[in-house]
Amino acid sequence: MGTRPPSYHQPTASAAASTSLVALAAGVVVFHVLNSICQEAVFEYPGFHHVVALSILQTGTVALFAAAAMSHWKIPRRAPWRLFAALALLSTVSVLLTNEASRRLNYATQVVFKSAKLLFVMCVRGVIMRHRWPSPKERGAALLIVAGLITFTYATSLSGARAHRPPSSASIDASPPVSSSHTPTTTDPTHDVLVGTIAVVVALLCDALLYSAEEKYCFGQYACDGTEIIVGCNVFSSLYSGVLLLVTSSAAVFAVTGEPPPAHGGDDGTIMSAARFMLWDHPTVIALITAFSLFNLLGTECLLRIVSDFGANTAVVVTSTRKVVTVMASYLLFPKPFTLLHAGGLAAVAAGVYLHETSKSRHVPHVAALGKAQTTGGFLAPPLLTSPGPPGGLQPSSPA
């Protein structure tokens, strides 16, 4: 097999650098936007509520791709499986709650929240683990991010998180709709916004704890490669999600309680209803899950090349642009209300993320590049840093 590329070298200054940067930046934006479109299309299916089944397929697909990459680059396994089994508990909760937030909120709101991941990492590292108190510039960035999140979420609650959609059936066409109407668990959009917000906040807290644990044990103690972490965490996350689906299935409930399954056709989020939804009613769901994993892989490869060749600050600009384009594409392709409050909140979050990342003086791989090499794909990355890890402690195993 080929030799794995070096993890980092000095930024490029040649005349051909501009052309290379434009091509790589275009790859980051195009592939990640395609990834987001495919993900949102899954949640746009009428009656979709199979969050646990989606999490199984999502983490399982990434684990397979990452294992293939690990075999191709002949990456040695260094950490014990028991470590990944423990870390995957946090990773599983994060994946499940992130998907639930995408279902309860609209996808764009979830993307904006996940852009604030560094805020939670900063709190965990600075307050709980007492590593380092944030600088004044970082605290200012945090205030911008918080203000942006509150504004964007308030705008979403005013416009309604979800419009009512009738439950799915086998007669519904298998192609995803272009409307943004989703299946709410309640007709009150404020309730969905509240539950979705709590879900994504808890997911972000799990991410922050996971990153700190990975930095200390995976990178610091065992000097793991990022691809090994992705394989280990996603294998166990897929297994944990599978167990959760089993114990919550109607068959398991019947075996324990003796109560018969629901009489409404089994559309209850259990194994048989999820299989019918994804294999018979909407078979393109499987293709979409595979596609967004592949697109994320390609986009992350381009981003990591930017980090390696042009530096972290350049990657910050590209990543911030990509997130803004992702949100705008969501509103254009899956129409939903977009107000001045949405625009102001999005601008505040993007400015806060940019301010935080540009305050870093060390020239190390950018947090977004590492953060995107997670459970939605992106695992052909060069070997990552050992202790002390990248800025913010973000590591490649939780959902983006």
Short mmCIF file of C-alpha atoms in Angstrom, two decimals:
data_model
loop_
_atom_site.label_atom_id
_atom_site.label_comp_id
_atom_site.label_asym_id
_atom_site.label_seq_id
_atom_site.Cartn_x
_atom_site.Cartn_y
_atom_site.Cartn_z
CA MET A 1 0.00 0.00 0.00
CA GLY A 2 1.03 3.64 -0.33
CA THR A 3 2.83 5.67 2.23
CA ARG A 4 0.59 7.76 4.44
CA PRO A 5 1.07 11.51 3.86
CA PRO A 6 2.93 13.55 6.46
CA SER A 7 0.81 15.10 9.21
CA TYR A 8 1.94 18.68 8.70
CA HIS A 9 4.42 20.85 6.89
CA GLN A 10 5.03 24.57 6.48
CA PRO A 11 2.45 26.64 4.56
CA THR A 12 2.93 26.81 0.82
CA ALA A 13 4.20 30.11 -0.66
CA SER A 14 4.70 29.21 -4.30
CA ALA A 15 2.99 30.86 -7.27
CA ALA A 16 0.83 27.76 -7.78
CA ALA A 17 -0.47 27.96 -4.21
CA SER A 18 -3.39 30.24 -5.10
CA THR A 19 -4.76 27.83 -7.69
CA SER A 20 -4.37 24.92 -5.29
CA LEU A 21 -6.09 26.82 -2.48
CA VAL A 22 -9.06 27.78 -4.66
CA ALA A 23 -9.49 24.18 -5.80
CA LEU A 24 -9.25 22.79 -2.27
CA ALA A 25 -11.57 25.46 -0.85
CA ALA A 26 -14.12 24.70 -3.57
CA GLY A 27 -13.85 21.01 -2.68
CA VAL A 28 -14.49 21.75 1.00
CA VAL A 29 -17.57 23.84 0.26
CA VAL A 30 -19.05 21.62 -2.46
CA PHE A 31 -18.52 18.25 -0.76
CA HIS A 32 -19.66 19.40 2.68
CA VAL A 33 -22.72 21.14 1.29
CA LEU A 34 -23.61 17.95 -0.62
CA ASN A 35 -23.09 16.02 2.60
CA SER A 36 -25.50 18.33 4.45
CA ILE A 37 -28.08 18.18 1.66
CA CYS A 38 -28.10 14.37 1.77
CA GLN A 39 -28.40 14.39 5.55
CA GLU A 40 -31.26 16.86 5.56
CA ALA A 41 -33.02 14.94 2.79
CA VAL A 42 -33.24 11.94 5.13
CA PHE A 43 -35.09 14.02 7.74
CA GLU A 44 -37.35 15.45 5.04
CA TYR A 45 -39.02 12.10 4.31
CA PRO A 46 -42.67 12.07 5.39
CA GLY A 47 -43.05 10.44 8.77
CA PHE A 48 -39.36 9.92 9.44
CA HIS A 49 -38.69 9.33 13.12
CA HIS A 50 -36.30 6.37 13.11
CA VAL A 51 -33.46 8.17 14.87
CA VAL A 52 -31.92 5.06 16.44
CA ALA A 53 -31.94 3.10 13.18
CA LEU A 54 -30.37 6.08 11.40
CA SER A 55 -27.65 6.24 14.06
CA ILE A 56 -26.85 2.55 13.57
CA LEU A 57 -26.43 2.95 9.82
CA GLN A 58 -24.58 6.27 10.18
CA THR A 59 -21.96 5.03 12.63
CA GLY A 60 -21.71 1.61 11.00
CA THR A 61 -21.05 3.09 7.55
CA VAL A 62 -18.34 5.37 8.89
CA ALA A 63 -16.74 2.50 10.80
CA LEU A 64 -16.53 0.43 7.61
CA PHE A 65 -14.99 3.27 5.58
CA ALA A 66 -12.56 4.09 8.38
CA ALA A 67 -11.54 0.44 8.76
CA ALA A 68 -10.82 0.31 5.03
CA ALA A 69 -8.67 3.44 5.34
CA MET A 70 -6.88 2.00 8.35
CA SER A 71 -6.09 -1.17 6.41
CA HIS A 72 -4.98 0.77 3.32
CA TRP A 73 -2.52 2.95 5.27
CA LYS A 74 -1.45 0.01 7.49
CA ILE A 75 -2.15 2.01 10.63
CA PRO A 76 -1.29 0.06 13.79
CA ARG A 77 -3.82 -0.31 16.58
CA ARG A 78 -2.48 1.08 19.85
CA ALA A 79 -5.32 1.68 22.30
CA PRO A 80 -7.23 -1.16 23.99
CA TRP A 81 -10.78 -1.87 22.88
CA ARG A 82 -12.07 -1.22 26.41
CA LEU A 83 -11.06 2.43 26.05
CA PHE A 84 -13.14 2.84 22.89
CA ALA A 85 -16.02 0.96 24.51
CA ALA A 86 -16.06 3.59 27.26
CA LEU A 87 -15.62 6.59 24.95
CA ALA A 88 -18.36 5.31 22.66
CA LEU A 89 -20.93 5.80 25.43
CA LEU A 90 -20.48 9.55 25.06
CA SER A 91 -20.26 9.29 21.29
CA THR A 92 -23.50 7.29 21.08
CA VAL A 93 -25.43 9.79 23.19
CA SER A 94 -24.09 12.61 21.03
CA VAL A 95 -25.07 10.94 17.75
CA LEU A 96 -28.56 10.02 18.96
CA LEU A 97 -29.32 13.44 20.40
CA THR A 98 -27.88 15.27 17.38
CA ASN A 99 -30.15 13.29 15.08
CA GLU A 100 -33.11 13.89 17.40
CA ALA A 101 -32.35 17.61 17.37
CA SER A 102 -32.31 17.56 13.56
CA ARG A 103 -35.75 15.94 13.66
CA ARG A 104 -37.22 18.28 16.27
CA LEU A 105 -35.61 21.49 15.02
CA ASN A 106 -34.85 22.19 11.40
CA TYR A 107 -31.51 20.97 10.08
CA ALA A 108 -30.07 24.45 9.68
CA THR A 109 -30.63 25.26 13.36
CA GLN A 110 -28.83 22.08 14.37
CA VAL A 111 -25.89 23.05 12.12
CA VAL A 112 -25.68 26.47 13.75
CA PHE A 113 -25.69 24.91 17.21
CA LYS A 114 -22.98 22.41 16.31
CA SER A 115 -20.86 25.29 15.05
CA ALA A 116 -20.68 26.40 18.69
CA LYS A 117 -18.96 23.17 19.71
CA LEU A 118 -15.79 25.01 20.67
CA LEU A 119 -17.75 26.99 23.28
CA PHE A 120 -18.62 23.81 25.18
CA VAL A 121 -15.08 22.49 24.85
CA MET A 122 -13.74 25.75 26.24
CA CYS A 123 -16.11 25.51 29.23
CA VAL A 124 -15.24 21.88 29.97
CA ARG A 125 -11.49 22.44 29.68
CA GLY A 126 -11.41 25.80 31.47
CA VAL A 127 -14.05 25.36 34.16
CA ILE A 128 -14.47 21.64 34.86
CA MET A 129 -10.95 20.39 34.09
CA ARG A 130 -9.25 23.67 35.09
CA HIS A 131 -6.76 23.54 32.19
CA ARG A 132 -6.70 27.21 31.27
CA TRP A 133 -9.03 30.14 31.78
CA PRO A 134 -10.14 31.64 28.43
CA SER A 135 -8.49 34.84 27.30
CA PRO A 136 -10.53 38.08 26.99
CA LYS A 137 -10.72 37.59 23.21
CA GLU A 138 -12.00 34.04 23.65
CA ARG A 139 -14.59 35.19 26.20
CA GLY A 140 -15.75 37.86 23.77
CA ALA A 141 -16.07 35.21 21.07
CA ALA A 142 -18.09 33.06 23.46
CA LEU A 143 -20.51 35.92 24.14
CA LEU A 144 -20.97 36.43 20.40
CA ILE A 145 -21.69 32.73 19.90
CA VAL A 146 -24.19 32.61 22.78
CA ALA A 147 -25.98 35.73 21.51
CA GLY A 148 -26.10 34.26 18.01
CA LEU A 149 -27.49 30.92 19.22
CA ILE A 150 -30.19 32.60 21.30
CA THR A 151 -31.18 34.85 18.40
CA PHE A 152 -31.26 32.04 15.82
CA THR A 153 -33.21 29.69 18.11
CA TYR A 154 -35.71 32.43 19.01
CA ALA A 155 -36.23 33.13 15.32
CA THR A 156 -36.80 29.42 14.70
CA SER A 157 -39.38 29.23 17.49
CA LEU A 158 -41.24 32.23 16.07
CA SER A 159 -41.37 30.72 12.59
CA GLY A 160 -42.20 27.22 13.85
CA ALA A 161 -39.65 24.40 14.05
CA ARG A 162 -41.75 21.99 12.02
CA ALA A 163 -44.88 22.15 9.97
CA HIS A 164 -47.30 19.29 10.42
CA ARG A 165 -46.86 16.39 8.04
CA PRO A 166 -49.00 13.26 7.84
CA PRO A 167 -47.38 9.98 8.90
CA SER A 168 -45.57 7.93 6.31
CA SER A 169 -47.10 5.00 4.52
CA ALA A 170 -46.03 2.52 1.90
CA SER A 171 -47.99 4.46 -0.70
CA ILE A 172 -45.87 7.58 -0.37
CA ASP A 173 -43.39 8.08 -3.19
CA ALA A 174 -39.83 7.03 -2.36
CA SER A 175 -38.23 10.29 -3.52
CA PRO A 176 -37.55 12.90 -0.82
CA PRO A 177 -39.78 15.98 -0.90
CA VAL A 178 -38.40 19.44 -1.46
CA SER A 179 -40.59 20.94 1.25
CA SER A 180 -39.23 21.53 4.73
CA SER A 181 -42.30 20.17 6.47
CA HIS A 182 -41.26 17.55 8.99
CA THR A 183 -43.05 15.12 11.21
CA PRO A 184 -43.42 16.66 14.63
CA THR A 185 -43.94 14.62 17.74
CA THR A 186 -46.35 17.34 18.81
CA THR A 187 -48.39 20.00 17.03
CA ASP A 188 -46.83 22.70 19.26
CA PRO A 189 -43.69 23.99 17.49
CA THR A 190 -42.44 25.66 20.68
CA HIS A 191 -42.31 22.27 22.39
CA ASP A 192 -40.25 20.82 19.53
CA VAL A 193 -37.86 23.79 19.68
CA LEU A 194 -37.43 23.35 23.44
CA VAL A 195 -36.85 19.58 23.27
CA GLY A 196 -34.59 19.90 20.23
CA THR A 197 -32.53 22.63 21.87
CA ILE A 198 -32.05 20.56 25.03
CA ALA A 199 -31.06 17.56 22.91
CA VAL A 200 -28.39 19.43 20.92
CA VAL A 201 -27.01 21.15 24.06
CA VAL A 202 -26.60 17.80 25.82
CA ALA A 203 -25.02 16.40 22.64
CA LEU A 204 -22.52 19.27 22.60
CA LEU A 205 -21.67 18.67 26.26
CA CYS A 206 -21.02 14.99 25.47
CA ASP A 207 -18.81 16.10 22.56
CA ALA A 208 -16.78 18.35 24.86
CA LEU A 209 -16.28 15.60 27.45
CA LEU A 210 -15.41 13.14 24.68
CA TYR A 211 -12.81 15.42 23.13
CA SER A 212 -11.10 16.02 26.47
CA ALA A 213 -11.02 12.26 27.18
CA GLU A 214 -9.63 11.52 23.71
CA GLU A 215 -6.95 14.15 24.10
CA LYS A 216 -5.85 12.74 27.45
CA TYR A 217 -6.02 9.02 26.73
CA CYS A 218 -6.08 8.37 22.96
CA PHE A 219 -3.58 11.03 21.91
CA GLY A 220 -1.69 11.59 25.16
CA GLN A 221 -1.39 8.11 26.64
CA TYR A 222 -1.55 5.85 23.59
CA ALA A 223 -0.55 8.22 20.72
CA CYS A 224 -3.40 6.89 18.57
CA ASP A 225 -3.96 7.83 14.96
CA GLY A 226 -7.25 9.62 14.34
CA THR A 227 -8.49 6.85 12.06
CA GLU A 228 -8.09 4.28 14.83
CA ILE A 229 -10.24 6.42 17.12
CA ILE A 230 -12.94 6.72 14.49
CA VAL A 231 -13.02 2.95 13.93
CA GLY A 232 -13.11 2.12 17.63
CA CYS A 233 -15.73 4.67 18.68
CA ASN A 234 -18.02 4.10 15.71
CA VAL A 235 -17.95 0.31 15.98
CA PHE A 236 -19.13 0.47 19.58
CA SER A 237 -21.56 3.31 18.88
CA SER A 238 -23.20 1.20 16.19
CA LEU A 239 -23.39 -1.74 18.60
CA TYR A 240 -24.83 0.37 21.43
CA SER A 241 -27.44 1.87 19.10
CA GLY A 242 -28.32 -1.62 17.90
CA VAL A 243 -28.85 -2.81 21.47
CA LEU A 244 -31.01 0.23 22.17
CA LEU A 245 -33.16 -0.52 19.13
CA LEU A 246 -33.50 -4.14 20.23
CA VAL A 247 -34.57 -3.40 23.78
CA THR A 248 -37.08 -0.79 22.65
CA SER A 249 -38.60 -2.91 19.87
CA SER A 250 -42.16 -4.11 20.14
CA ALA A 251 -40.92 -7.71 20.08
CA ALA A 252 -38.73 -7.13 23.13
CA VAL A 253 -41.53 -5.30 24.93
CA PHE A 254 -43.89 -8.17 24.16
CA ALA A 255 -41.37 -10.73 25.43
CA VAL A 256 -40.94 -8.89 28.73
CA THR A 257 -44.44 -7.56 29.42
CA GLY A 258 -46.66 -9.92 27.44
CA GLU A 259 -48.39 -6.93 25.82
CA PRO A 260 -49.05 -7.24 22.06
CA PRO A 261 -47.42 -4.83 19.59
CA PRO A 262 -49.31 -1.64 18.65
CA ALA A 263 -52.28 -2.12 16.35
CA HIS A 264 -51.45 0.85 14.10
CA GLY A 265 -49.29 -1.05 11.67
CA GLY A 266 -46.09 -1.08 13.68
CA ASP A 267 -45.05 2.49 12.80
CA ASP A 268 -43.50 2.91 16.24
CA GLY A 269 -39.79 3.40 15.56
CA THR A 270 -38.91 -0.24 16.23
CA ILE A 271 -36.91 -2.71 14.17
CA MET A 272 -39.64 -3.85 11.79
CA SER A 273 -41.08 -0.39 11.19
CA ALA A 274 -37.59 1.07 10.62
CA ALA A 275 -36.74 -1.75 8.19
CA ARG A 276 -40.01 -1.26 6.32
CA PHE A 277 -39.48 2.49 6.16
CA MET A 278 -35.90 2.31 4.86
CA LEU A 279 -36.05 -0.83 2.71
CA TRP A 280 -39.56 -0.80 1.27
CA ASP A 281 -41.22 2.59 1.69
CA HIS A 282 -38.12 4.76 1.09
CA PRO A 283 -35.18 2.64 -0.11
CA THR A 284 -33.19 5.71 -1.14
CA VAL A 285 -32.54 6.45 2.56
CA ILE A 286 -29.73 3.88 2.57
CA ALA A 287 -28.19 5.47 -0.52
CA LEU A 288 -28.39 8.92 1.06
CA ILE A 289 -26.64 7.75 4.23
CA THR A 290 -23.84 6.21 2.19
CA ALA A 291 -23.60 9.34 0.03
CA PHE A 292 -23.30 11.80 2.88
CA SER A 293 -20.57 9.70 4.48
CA LEU A 294 -18.63 9.68 1.20
CA PHE A 295 -19.11 13.42 0.58
CA ASN A 296 -17.97 14.19 4.10
CA LEU A 297 -14.88 12.05 3.57
CA LEU A 298 -13.93 13.95 0.41
CA GLY A 299 -14.61 17.34 1.96
CA THR A 300 -12.56 16.53 5.04
CA GLU A 301 -9.66 15.42 2.88
CA CYS A 302 -9.68 18.80 1.12
CA LEU A 303 -9.88 20.65 4.44
CA LEU A 304 -7.00 18.72 5.94
CA ARG A 305 -4.89 19.55 2.89
CA ILE A 306 -5.65 23.23 3.44
CA VAL A 307 -4.60 22.88 7.09
CA SER A 308 -1.38 21.17 6.06
CA ASP A 309 -0.44 23.43 3.13
CA PHE A 310 -1.85 26.84 4.06
CA GLY A 311 -2.28 26.89 7.83
CA ALA A 312 -5.02 27.01 10.44
CA ASN A 313 -6.14 30.60 9.82
CA THR A 314 -6.86 29.86 6.16
CA ALA A 315 -8.83 26.80 7.21
CA VAL A 316 -10.87 28.98 9.59
CA VAL A 317 -11.98 31.24 6.73
CA VAL A 318 -12.84 28.29 4.47
CA THR A 319 -14.74 26.46 7.21
CA SER A 320 -16.71 29.54 8.27
CA THR A 321 -17.66 30.12 4.63
CA ARG A 322 -18.68 26.50 4.25
CA LYS A 323 -20.98 26.64 7.27
CA VAL A 324 -22.70 29.79 6.07
CA VAL A 325 -23.19 28.27 2.60
CA THR A 326 -24.52 25.08 4.20
CA VAL A 327 -27.16 26.96 6.15
CA MET A 328 -28.16 29.06 3.14
CA ALA A 329 -28.39 25.94 0.95
CA SER A 330 -30.68 24.36 3.53
CA TYR A 331 -33.05 27.31 3.36
CA LEU A 332 -32.96 27.42 -0.45
CA LEU A 333 -33.38 23.71 -1.18
CA PHE A 334 -35.72 22.91 1.72
CA PRO A 335 -37.74 26.14 1.97
CA LYS A 336 -38.59 27.41 5.44
CA PRO A 337 -38.94 30.88 6.94
CA PHE A 338 -35.71 32.88 7.05
CA THR A 339 -35.92 36.24 8.80
CA LEU A 340 -33.55 39.03 9.73
CA LEU A 341 -33.26 37.42 13.16
CA HIS A 342 -31.99 34.22 11.52
CA ALA A 343 -29.45 36.23 9.51
CA GLY A 344 -28.28 38.16 12.58
CA GLY A 345 -27.92 35.02 14.68
CA LEU A 346 -26.01 33.20 11.96
CA ALA A 347 -23.66 36.16 11.48
CA ALA A 348 -22.99 36.40 15.23
CA VAL A 349 -22.16 32.69 15.52
CA ALA A 350 -19.88 32.78 12.46
CA ALA A 351 -18.11 35.89 13.77
CA GLY A 352 -17.67 34.32 17.20
CA VAL A 353 -16.19 31.12 15.77
CA TYR A 354 -13.84 33.12 13.54
CA LEU A 355 -12.76 35.39 16.42
CA HIS A 356 -12.08 32.42 18.68
CA GLU A 357 -10.04 30.46 16.15
CA THR A 358 -7.98 33.42 14.94
CA SER A 359 -7.03 34.17 18.54
CA LYS A 360 -4.87 31.05 18.52
CA SER A 361 -1.19 31.81 18.22
CA ARG A 362 -0.02 28.24 17.65
CA HIS A 363 0.15 27.10 14.03
CA VAL A 364 -1.48 23.70 14.45
CA PRO A 365 -4.17 21.75 12.61
CA HIS A 366 -7.45 23.58 12.72
CA VAL A 367 -10.17 22.42 15.08
CA ALA A 368 -12.80 22.24 12.34
CA ALA A 369 -10.70 19.87 10.26
CA LEU A 370 -10.39 17.51 13.19
CA GLY A 371 -13.97 18.00 14.26
CA LYS A 372 -15.31 17.08 10.84
CA ALA A 373 -13.41 13.79 10.81
CA GLN A 374 -16.11 12.30 12.93
CA THR A 375 -19.12 10.04 12.85
CA THR A 376 -20.43 11.48 9.63
CA GLY A 377 -17.24 10.57 7.81
CA GLY A 378 -13.85 12.03 7.13
CA PHE A 379 -11.20 9.60 8.19
CA LEU A 380 -8.39 9.50 5.65
CA ALA A 381 -6.70 12.22 7.65
CA PRO A 382 -2.96 12.34 8.26
CA PRO A 383 -1.79 11.19 11.69
CA LEU A 384 -3.11 13.64 14.27
CA LEU A 385 -1.25 15.36 17.05
CA THR A 386 -0.38 13.65 20.26
CA SER A 387 -0.61 15.46 23.57
CA PRO A 388 -1.22 18.32 23.95
CA GLY A 389 -3.80 17.99 21.16
CA PRO A 390 -5.20 20.55 18.78
CA PRO A 391 -6.74 23.82 19.90
CA GLY A 392 -9.92 23.31 21.86
CA GLY A 393 -9.22 19.59 22.21
CA LEU A 394 -11.54 18.62 19.38
CA GLN A 395 -10.91 15.10 18.20
CA PRO A 396 -12.30 12.91 15.45
CA SER A 397 -15.03 10.73 16.91
CA SER A 398 -18.24 12.61 17.60
CA PRO A 399 -20.91 13.92 15.22
CA ALA A 400 -20.27 17.10 13.35
#
